[in-house]
Coordinates of C-alpha atoms and ligand atoms in Angstrom, one line a residue:
M26 CA 118.1 104.2 52.6
K27 CA 115.9 103.6 49.6
V28 CA 112.3 103.0 50.6
A29 CA 109.5 101.9 48.2
I30 CA 106.0 102.6 49.3
I31 CA 103.2 100.8 47.5
G32 CA 99.9 102.8 47.7
T33 CA 99.7 106.6 48.0
G34 CA 96.6 107.0 50.1
Y35 CA 96.2 108.4 53.6
V36 CA 98.9 106.1 55.0
G37 CA 101.3 105.8 52.1
L38 CA 101.7 109.4 51.2
P39 CA 102.3 111.0 54.6
T40 CA 104.6 108.1 55.5
G41 CA 106.6 108.6 52.3
I42 CA 106.9 112.3 52.9
G43 CA 107.9 111.7 56.5
L44 CA 110.6 109.2 55.5
A45 CA 111.9 111.6 52.9
E46 CA 112.2 114.3 55.6
L47 CA 114.3 111.8 57.6
G48 CA 116.8 111.7 54.8
N49 CA 115.7 108.6 52.8
T50 CA 115.1 108.3 49.1
V51 CA 111.4 107.4 48.8
V52 CA 109.7 106.1 45.6
C53 CA 106.0 105.7 45.8
V54 CA 104.2 103.5 43.5
D55 CA 100.4 103.5 42.7
K56 CA 98.2 101.8 40.2
I57 CA 96.1 104.8 39.4
A58 CA 97.7 106.8 36.6
E59 CA 95.9 110.1 37.4
K60 CA 97.1 110.0 41.0
V61 CA 100.8 109.4 39.9
E62 CA 100.5 112.1 37.3
S63 CA 99.0 114.6 39.8
L64 CA 101.5 113.8 42.6
S65 CA 104.4 114.0 40.2
A66 CA 103.2 117.4 39.0
G67 CA 103.2 118.6 42.6
R68 CA 99.4 118.4 43.2
A69 CA 98.7 116.5 46.4
T70 CA 95.8 114.1 46.1
I71 CA 94.7 114.3 49.8
Y72 CA 94.6 117.1 52.3
E73 CA 96.7 116.8 55.4
D74 CA 97.6 119.5 57.8
G75 CA 101.3 120.5 57.3
M76 CA 101.9 118.2 54.4
E77 CA 102.1 120.6 51.5
E78 CA 105.4 122.3 52.4
L79 CA 107.2 119.0 53.0
F80 CA 105.7 117.4 49.9
Q81 CA 106.9 120.3 47.6
K82 CA 110.3 120.4 49.3
H83 CA 111.1 116.7 48.7
L84 CA 109.5 116.5 45.3
K85 CA 111.8 119.3 44.2
S86 CA 114.9 117.8 45.9
G87 CA 114.2 114.4 44.2
A88 CA 114.1 112.6 47.6
L89 CA 110.4 111.8 46.8
S90 CA 109.1 110.5 43.5
F91 CA 106.1 108.8 42.2
T92 CA 105.7 106.0 39.6
L93 CA 103.3 103.5 38.1
D94 CA 106.3 101.2 37.6
M95 CA 106.7 98.7 40.4
S96 CA 110.2 97.6 39.2
K97 CA 111.5 101.2 39.5
A98 CA 110.3 101.5 43.1
V99 CA 111.2 98.1 44.4
S100 CA 114.6 97.4 42.6
G101 CA 117.4 98.2 45.0
A102 CA 115.1 99.2 47.8
D103 CA 116.2 98.4 51.4
V104 CA 112.6 98.5 52.6
V105 CA 109.3 98.0 50.7
M106 CA 106.2 99.2 52.5
L107 CA 102.8 97.9 51.7
A108 CA 100.3 100.7 52.2
V109 CA 97.5 99.7 50.0
G110 CA 93.8 99.7 51.0
T111 CA 92.2 96.8 53.0
P112 CA 88.6 97.7 52.5
P113 CA 85.9 95.7 54.4
H114 CA 84.3 92.9 52.4
P115 CA 80.7 94.0 51.7
V116 CA 79.2 90.9 53.2
T117 CA 81.6 89.3 55.7
K118 CA 83.1 92.7 56.8
E119 CA 86.4 90.9 56.9
A120 CA 89.4 93.0 55.6
D121 CA 89.6 92.4 51.9
L122 CA 93.2 91.5 51.2
K123 CA 93.2 91.3 47.4
Y124 CA 95.2 94.5 47.0
I125 CA 97.8 93.4 49.5
Y126 CA 98.2 90.0 47.9
A127 CA 98.3 91.5 44.4
A128 CA 101.0 93.9 45.5
A129 CA 103.0 91.1 47.1
E130 CA 102.8 89.1 43.9
E131 CA 103.9 92.0 41.8
L132 CA 106.7 93.2 43.9
A133 CA 108.3 89.8 44.4
A134 CA 109.9 89.6 41.0
Y135 CA 111.8 92.9 41.5
L136 CA 113.4 92.2 44.9
D137 CA 117.2 92.3 44.7
G138 CA 119.6 92.0 47.6
Y139 CA 118.3 91.7 51.1
T140 CA 114.9 93.5 51.4
V141 CA 112.5 94.1 54.3
V142 CA 108.9 93.9 53.1
A143 CA 106.9 95.8 55.8
T144 CA 103.1 95.8 56.0
K145 CA 101.8 99.2 56.9
S146 CA 98.2 98.6 56.0
T147 CA 96.0 97.2 58.8
V148 CA 95.8 93.5 58.1
P149 CA 94.3 90.5 59.9
V150 CA 96.5 88.5 62.2
G151 CA 98.4 86.0 60.1
T152 CA 98.5 88.1 56.9
G153 CA 102.3 88.3 57.2
D154 CA 102.6 84.5 56.7
E155 CA 100.5 84.8 53.5
V156 CA 102.5 87.6 52.1
E157 CA 105.7 85.7 52.8
A158 CA 104.4 82.6 51.1
I159 CA 103.3 84.6 48.0
I160 CA 106.6 86.3 47.6
R161 CA 108.5 83.0 48.1
K162 CA 106.3 81.3 45.5
V163 CA 106.9 84.0 42.8
N164 CA 110.6 84.4 43.6
P165 CA 112.0 81.4 45.4
S166 CA 115.5 82.8 45.5
A167 CA 114.6 86.2 46.9
D168 CA 116.4 87.3 50.1
F169 CA 113.7 89.0 52.2
D170 CA 111.8 89.2 55.5
V171 CA 108.2 90.2 55.9
V172 CA 107.6 92.4 58.9
S173 CA 104.5 94.0 60.4
L174 CA 105.0 97.7 60.9
P175 CA 101.6 99.1 62.0
E176 CA 100.6 102.6 61.4
F177 CA 98.9 104.8 64.0
L178 CA 98.6 108.0 62.0
R179 CA 95.3 109.9 62.5
E180 CA 93.9 111.5 59.3
G181 CA 94.3 115.2 59.3
F182 CA 97.2 114.9 61.8
A183 CA 99.2 112.3 59.9
V184 CA 102.3 114.5 59.4
H185 CA 102.3 115.5 63.1
D186 CA 101.8 111.9 64.2
F187 CA 104.5 110.7 61.9
F188 CA 107.1 112.9 63.6
H189 CA 105.6 112.4 67.2
P190 CA 104.7 108.8 67.5
D191 CA 103.6 107.4 70.9
R192 CA 105.5 104.2 70.0
I193 CA 107.1 102.4 67.0
V194 CA 106.0 98.8 66.8
I195 CA 108.2 96.5 64.8
G196 CA 106.7 93.0 64.4
A197 CA 109.6 91.0 63.1
D198 CA 110.5 87.3 63.5
S199 CA 114.1 87.9 62.2
D200 CA 116.8 89.9 63.8
K201 CA 118.2 91.1 60.4
A202 CA 114.9 92.7 59.6
R203 CA 114.7 94.3 63.0
Q204 CA 118.1 95.9 62.6
V205 CA 117.2 97.4 59.2
L206 CA 114.0 99.0 60.6
L207 CA 115.8 100.2 63.8
K208 CA 118.2 102.0 61.4
L209 CA 115.4 103.5 59.4
Y210 CA 113.7 104.8 62.5
A211 CA 116.9 105.7 64.3
P212 CA 116.0 109.5 64.3
F213 CA 113.3 108.6 66.8
E214 CA 115.7 106.9 69.2
G215 CA 115.4 108.4 72.7
K216 CA 112.2 110.3 71.6
T217 CA 109.7 107.4 71.7
E218 CA 109.3 103.8 72.8
F219 CA 110.4 101.1 70.4
L220 CA 108.5 97.9 70.7
L221 CA 110.1 94.8 69.2
V222 CA 107.5 92.0 69.1
N223 CA 106.7 89.0 67.0
R224 CA 104.8 89.5 63.8
K225 CA 101.4 88.3 65.0
S226 CA 101.5 90.3 68.2
S227 CA 102.2 93.4 66.1
E228 CA 99.3 92.7 63.7
T229 CA 97.1 92.3 66.8
I230 CA 98.3 95.5 68.5
K231 CA 97.0 97.6 65.7
Y232 CA 93.5 96.1 65.8
A233 CA 93.4 95.9 69.6
S234 CA 94.3 99.6 69.9
N235 CA 91.8 100.9 67.4
A236 CA 89.0 98.7 68.8
F237 CA 89.8 99.9 72.3
L238 CA 89.6 103.6 71.2
A239 CA 86.3 102.9 69.4
M240 CA 85.0 101.3 72.6
K241 CA 86.2 104.3 74.6
I242 CA 84.1 106.6 72.3
H243 CA 81.1 104.3 72.6
Y244 CA 81.5 104.3 76.3
I245 CA 81.5 108.1 76.6
N246 CA 78.6 108.3 74.2
E247 CA 76.6 105.9 76.4
M248 CA 77.6 108.0 79.4
A249 CA 76.3 111.1 77.6
D250 CA 72.9 109.4 77.0
F251 CA 72.9 108.6 80.7
C252 CA 73.8 112.2 81.7
E253 CA 70.9 113.5 79.5
K254 CA 68.4 111.4 81.4
A255 CA 70.0 111.8 84.9
G256 CA 70.6 115.5 84.7
A257 CA 74.4 115.3 84.9
D258 CA 76.7 117.2 82.5
I259 CA 78.9 114.9 80.3
R260 CA 81.6 117.7 79.9
E261 CA 82.1 117.7 83.6
V262 CA 81.9 113.9 83.9
A263 CA 84.4 113.4 81.0
R264 CA 86.8 115.9 82.6
G265 CA 86.5 114.2 86.0
M266 CA 87.2 110.8 84.4
G267 CA 90.0 111.9 82.2
L268 CA 92.0 113.4 85.1
D269 CA 92.5 109.8 86.3
S270 CA 95.8 109.0 84.5
R271 CA 94.7 105.4 84.2
I272 CA 91.8 106.5 82.0
G273 CA 93.3 109.5 80.3
R274 CA 91.6 112.6 78.8
K275 CA 91.8 111.6 75.1
F276 CA 88.9 110.1 73.2
L277 CA 86.4 111.1 75.7
N278 CA 84.5 113.5 73.5
P279 CA 80.9 112.4 73.0
G280 CA 79.5 112.8 69.5
P281 CA 77.2 111.4 66.9
G282 CA 79.2 108.1 66.8
Y283 CA 82.7 107.3 65.5
G284 CA 83.4 107.0 61.8
G285 CA 86.2 107.2 59.2
S286 CA 88.1 104.7 57.2
C287 CA 89.6 102.9 60.2
F288 CA 87.5 102.4 63.3
P289 CA 84.4 101.0 61.6
K290 CA 86.5 98.8 59.3
D291 CA 88.9 97.6 62.1
T292 CA 86.3 96.9 64.7
N293 CA 84.4 94.8 62.2
A294 CA 87.5 93.0 61.1
M295 CA 88.5 92.3 64.7
A296 CA 85.0 91.0 65.6
Q297 CA 85.2 88.8 62.6
M298 CA 88.6 87.4 63.6
G299 CA 87.2 86.7 67.1
R300 CA 84.4 84.7 65.5
K301 CA 86.9 82.9 63.3
Y302 CA 89.1 81.8 66.2
G303 CA 86.1 81.0 68.4
A304 CA 87.1 83.8 70.8
H305 CA 84.1 86.0 70.7
L306 CA 84.9 89.7 71.4
N307 CA 81.6 90.7 73.0
L308 CA 82.6 94.3 73.9
I309 CA 83.6 95.0 70.3
E310 CA 80.5 93.4 68.9
T311 CA 78.3 95.6 71.1
T312 CA 80.3 98.7 70.3
I313 CA 79.8 98.1 66.6
A314 CA 76.0 97.5 66.9
K315 CA 75.5 100.5 69.3
N316 CA 77.6 102.9 67.2
D317 CA 75.5 102.0 64.1
E318 CA 72.3 102.5 66.0
R319 CA 73.5 105.8 67.4
K320 CA 73.9 107.4 63.9
V321 CA 70.3 106.5 63.0
N322 CA 69.1 107.9 66.4
M323 CA 71.0 111.1 65.7
G324 CA 69.2 111.5 62.4
K325 CA 65.9 111.0 64.3
R326 CA 66.9 113.6 66.8
V327 CA 67.5 116.2 64.0
I328 CA 64.0 115.4 62.6
A329 CA 62.5 115.7 66.0
A330 CA 64.1 119.2 66.3
L331 CA 61.7 120.3 63.5
N332 CA 58.7 119.5 65.7
G333 CA 57.0 117.4 63.1
S334 CA 57.2 120.0 60.3
R335 CA 58.0 118.2 57.1
D336 CA 59.0 121.3 55.2
G337 CA 61.3 122.6 57.9
R338 CA 64.7 123.7 56.5
I339 CA 67.8 122.0 57.9
A340 CA 71.3 123.5 57.8
I341 CA 74.2 121.1 58.3
W342 CA 77.7 122.2 59.3
G343 CA 80.3 119.5 58.8
L344 CA 80.4 116.5 56.5
A345 CA 83.8 115.0 57.1
F346 CA 84.1 112.1 59.5
K347 CA 86.0 114.4 61.9
G348 CA 87.6 117.9 61.8
G349 CA 90.9 118.4 60.0
T350 CA 90.2 116.1 57.0
D351 CA 88.3 116.1 53.8
D352 CA 87.5 112.4 54.1
C353 CA 83.8 111.5 54.2
R354 CA 84.2 107.7 54.1
E355 CA 82.0 106.2 56.8
S356 CA 81.4 109.7 58.1
P357 CA 78.7 109.8 60.7
A358 CA 77.5 112.9 58.9
M359 CA 76.7 110.8 55.8
E360 CA 74.7 108.2 57.7
I361 CA 72.8 110.9 59.7
L362 CA 72.0 112.7 56.4
N363 CA 70.7 109.5 54.9
E364 CA 68.3 109.2 57.8
I365 CA 67.4 112.9 57.6
L366 CA 66.7 112.7 53.9
K367 CA 64.1 110.0 54.5
H368 CA 62.0 112.7 56.1
S369 CA 63.1 116.0 54.6
E370 CA 64.3 117.4 51.2
N371 CA 65.2 120.8 52.6
V372 CA 68.8 120.3 53.5
S373 CA 71.7 122.6 52.9
V374 CA 75.2 121.6 53.8
Y375 CA 78.6 123.2 54.3
D376 CA 82.0 121.8 55.2
P377 CA 85.3 123.8 55.0
K378 CA 87.2 120.9 53.2
A379 CA 84.9 118.0 52.4
M380 CA 82.4 119.4 50.0
E381 CA 83.8 117.7 47.0
N382 CA 84.0 114.3 48.6
A383 CA 80.5 114.7 50.1
R384 CA 79.1 115.5 46.7
K385 CA 80.4 112.1 45.4
L386 CA 78.3 110.4 48.1
L387 CA 75.2 112.6 48.3
G388 CA 74.8 113.8 44.7
N389 CA 72.1 116.4 44.3
K390 CA 70.0 115.3 47.3
V391 CA 71.2 118.4 49.3
V392 CA 72.1 122.0 48.5
Y393 CA 75.8 122.8 48.7
A394 CA 76.3 126.2 50.3
P395 CA 79.3 128.3 49.5
D396 CA 79.9 129.2 53.1
A397 CA 78.7 128.4 56.7
Y398 CA 76.4 131.4 56.8
E399 CA 74.8 130.7 53.5
A400 CA 74.0 127.2 54.6
C401 CA 71.9 128.8 57.4
R402 CA 69.7 130.9 55.1
G403 CA 66.1 130.4 56.0
A404 CA 66.9 127.4 58.2
D405 CA 64.8 126.1 61.1
V406 CA 67.6 124.3 62.7
L407 CA 71.4 124.3 62.4
V408 CA 73.0 121.0 63.1
I409 CA 76.8 120.6 63.8
L410 CA 78.1 117.2 62.7
T411 CA 81.9 117.7 62.4
E412 CA 84.2 119.2 65.0
W413 CA 85.8 122.0 62.8
E414 CA 87.5 124.7 64.8
D415 CA 86.1 127.2 62.3
F416 CA 82.6 126.6 63.6
K417 CA 83.7 127.7 67.1
A418 CA 84.7 131.1 65.7
A419 CA 81.4 131.7 63.8
D420 CA 79.7 135.0 64.2
L421 CA 76.5 134.0 66.0
N422 CA 74.7 137.2 65.2
R423 CA 75.3 136.6 61.6
V424 CA 74.1 133.0 61.9
R425 CA 71.0 134.3 63.7
S426 CA 70.2 136.8 61.0
M427 CA 70.3 134.1 58.3
M428 CA 68.0 131.6 60.1
K429 CA 64.2 131.5 60.2
T430 CA 64.0 129.7 63.5
H431 CA 66.9 130.2 66.0
K432 CA 67.7 126.6 66.9
I433 CA 71.1 124.9 67.1
L434 CA 71.6 121.2 67.6
D435 CA 75.3 120.7 68.3
L436 CA 76.1 117.0 68.0
R437 CA 79.8 117.6 68.6
N438 CA 79.5 119.8 71.7
M439 CA 81.6 122.4 69.9
L440 CA 80.0 125.6 71.0
D441 CA 79.8 127.2 74.4
A442 CA 76.2 126.6 75.6
E443 CA 76.0 129.9 77.6
T444 CA 77.3 132.0 74.8
V445 CA 75.0 130.5 72.2
K446 CA 71.9 130.9 74.5
A447 CA 72.9 134.5 75.2
A448 CA 73.0 135.1 71.5
G449 CA 69.3 134.2 71.4
F450 CA 69.4 130.5 70.3
D451 CA 67.5 127.5 71.5
Y452 CA 70.6 125.3 72.0
S453 CA 70.9 121.6 72.6
C454 CA 73.9 119.4 72.5
I455 CA 74.9 115.9 73.7
G456 CA 75.0 114.7 77.3
M457 CA 73.3 117.5 79.2
K458 CA 69.8 118.7 79.6
Ligands
UDX505 C1 92.3 106.3 63.7 C2 93.3 106.1 64.9 O1 93.2 107.1 65.8 C3 94.7 106.1 64.3 O2 95.6 105.8 65.3 C4 94.7 104.9 63.3 O3 95.9 104.5 62.9 C5 93.8 105.3 62.2 O4 92.5 105.3 62.7 P1 91.4 108.3 62.3 O5 90.5 107.4 61.7 O6 92.1 109.3 61.5 O7 92.5 107.6 63.2 O8 90.5 109.2 63.3 P2 90.4 109.4 64.9 O9 90.9 110.8 65.2 O10 90.8 108.3 65.7 O11 88.8 109.5 65.0 C6 87.9 108.5 64.6 C7 86.5 108.8 64.8 O12 86.2 108.9 66.2 C8 86.0 110.1 64.2 O13 84.7 110.0 63.7 C9 86.0 111.1 65.4 O14 85.1 112.2 65.3 C10 85.5 110.1 66.5 N1 85.9 110.5 67.9 C11 87.2 110.6 68.2 C12 84.9 110.8 68.8 O15 83.7 110.8 68.5 N2 85.3 111.2 70.0 C13 86.6 111.3 70.4 O16 86.8 111.6 71.6 C14 87.6 111.0 69.5

């Protein structure tokens, strides 16, 4: 099949590469000339584990191509996927749909033959109706259906998740569209659950899932706070809870608060939709407020670890919003750093992948260390903010030799408490005394 993908970000690019691997011809279109140029020349614009090899393979074979020209991508396509950004509106926090609507307006003119227009971006319930109306207005004779095809790819694991989906949700109100998408995703038959639902249910499934996961993280973070006070150990509590198959083990890792380009945006958009429909989503509203509060509190915890010394030196390991990605958007690390920087100017940072992106947000307010050990030079406290596997493997003796005061504040519970203490550190983490 020919598939056009509009938008080459964290959703569009891995999806395009995955669909090329499944045997389709994929043309990705983007508005940013440098991106298209870079991708066409074989330079990936984002980091995703396992992506590079497939990207090069399909670029060379011609199954995957990139263009600025919407007509090239959309003409003759069986499926057009909208994978453009839906950033939160700065004031209302609603998903801003201007890129979706602009793409719908532009693509409409080039539809030829029956085409399924599928929304991959996370969009508020009812957006499919709007997209359909826009296309119909621009091109009244077009033969098309608009479908919601939500995306559940985690950043950093997008390629893995593409090939191992928990479910494929097809939100279509027409049988013809359903058949086209069942054919596109036929390689997954027997390997995963296909959920054929109406368009609005599909749009809701995406938000409801992300908001639930965010709530699950908030819940375990709250339990961690409780454990600290009550003398229990959150690792043991989370293990005990997770073994109940109704609860499940995943997303029970306490931390400095959730972040990233999805959870904060989607919880806010869902809460806003609840307000709009007069169906207040109190659990989600609380999750958002408490998660914001948590990041500020974590910054205060770091400052408290310096015992009031204003010129104490702080080493930070981890800037990305989670391990396995270079993305710093809405990273808890950024918000914690903002709080820290109100009290201290002595901060050096290191992240295995996210230094460049962090620099765009932090500028010259911090020192960028060339490696994890250099970040610790002369430090009074080492703070772990992102769950990178590399940090687990660090040589603690070397870390100790670089630091002035041997204190580690592990806000991701990455390290083994006993090992760190045995190496001569004053160690504290989340959810235990
Ligand atoms: C999320 C969803 O998981 C994915 O299905 C969706 O389509 C896109 O949004 P992503 O934003 O890539 O994916 O990150 P995810 O792995 O879900 O983590 C989000 C945040 O929660 C990160 O800051 C992470 O560190 C935090 N987190 C996650 C925890 O603090 N504890 C956990 O147990 C899990």
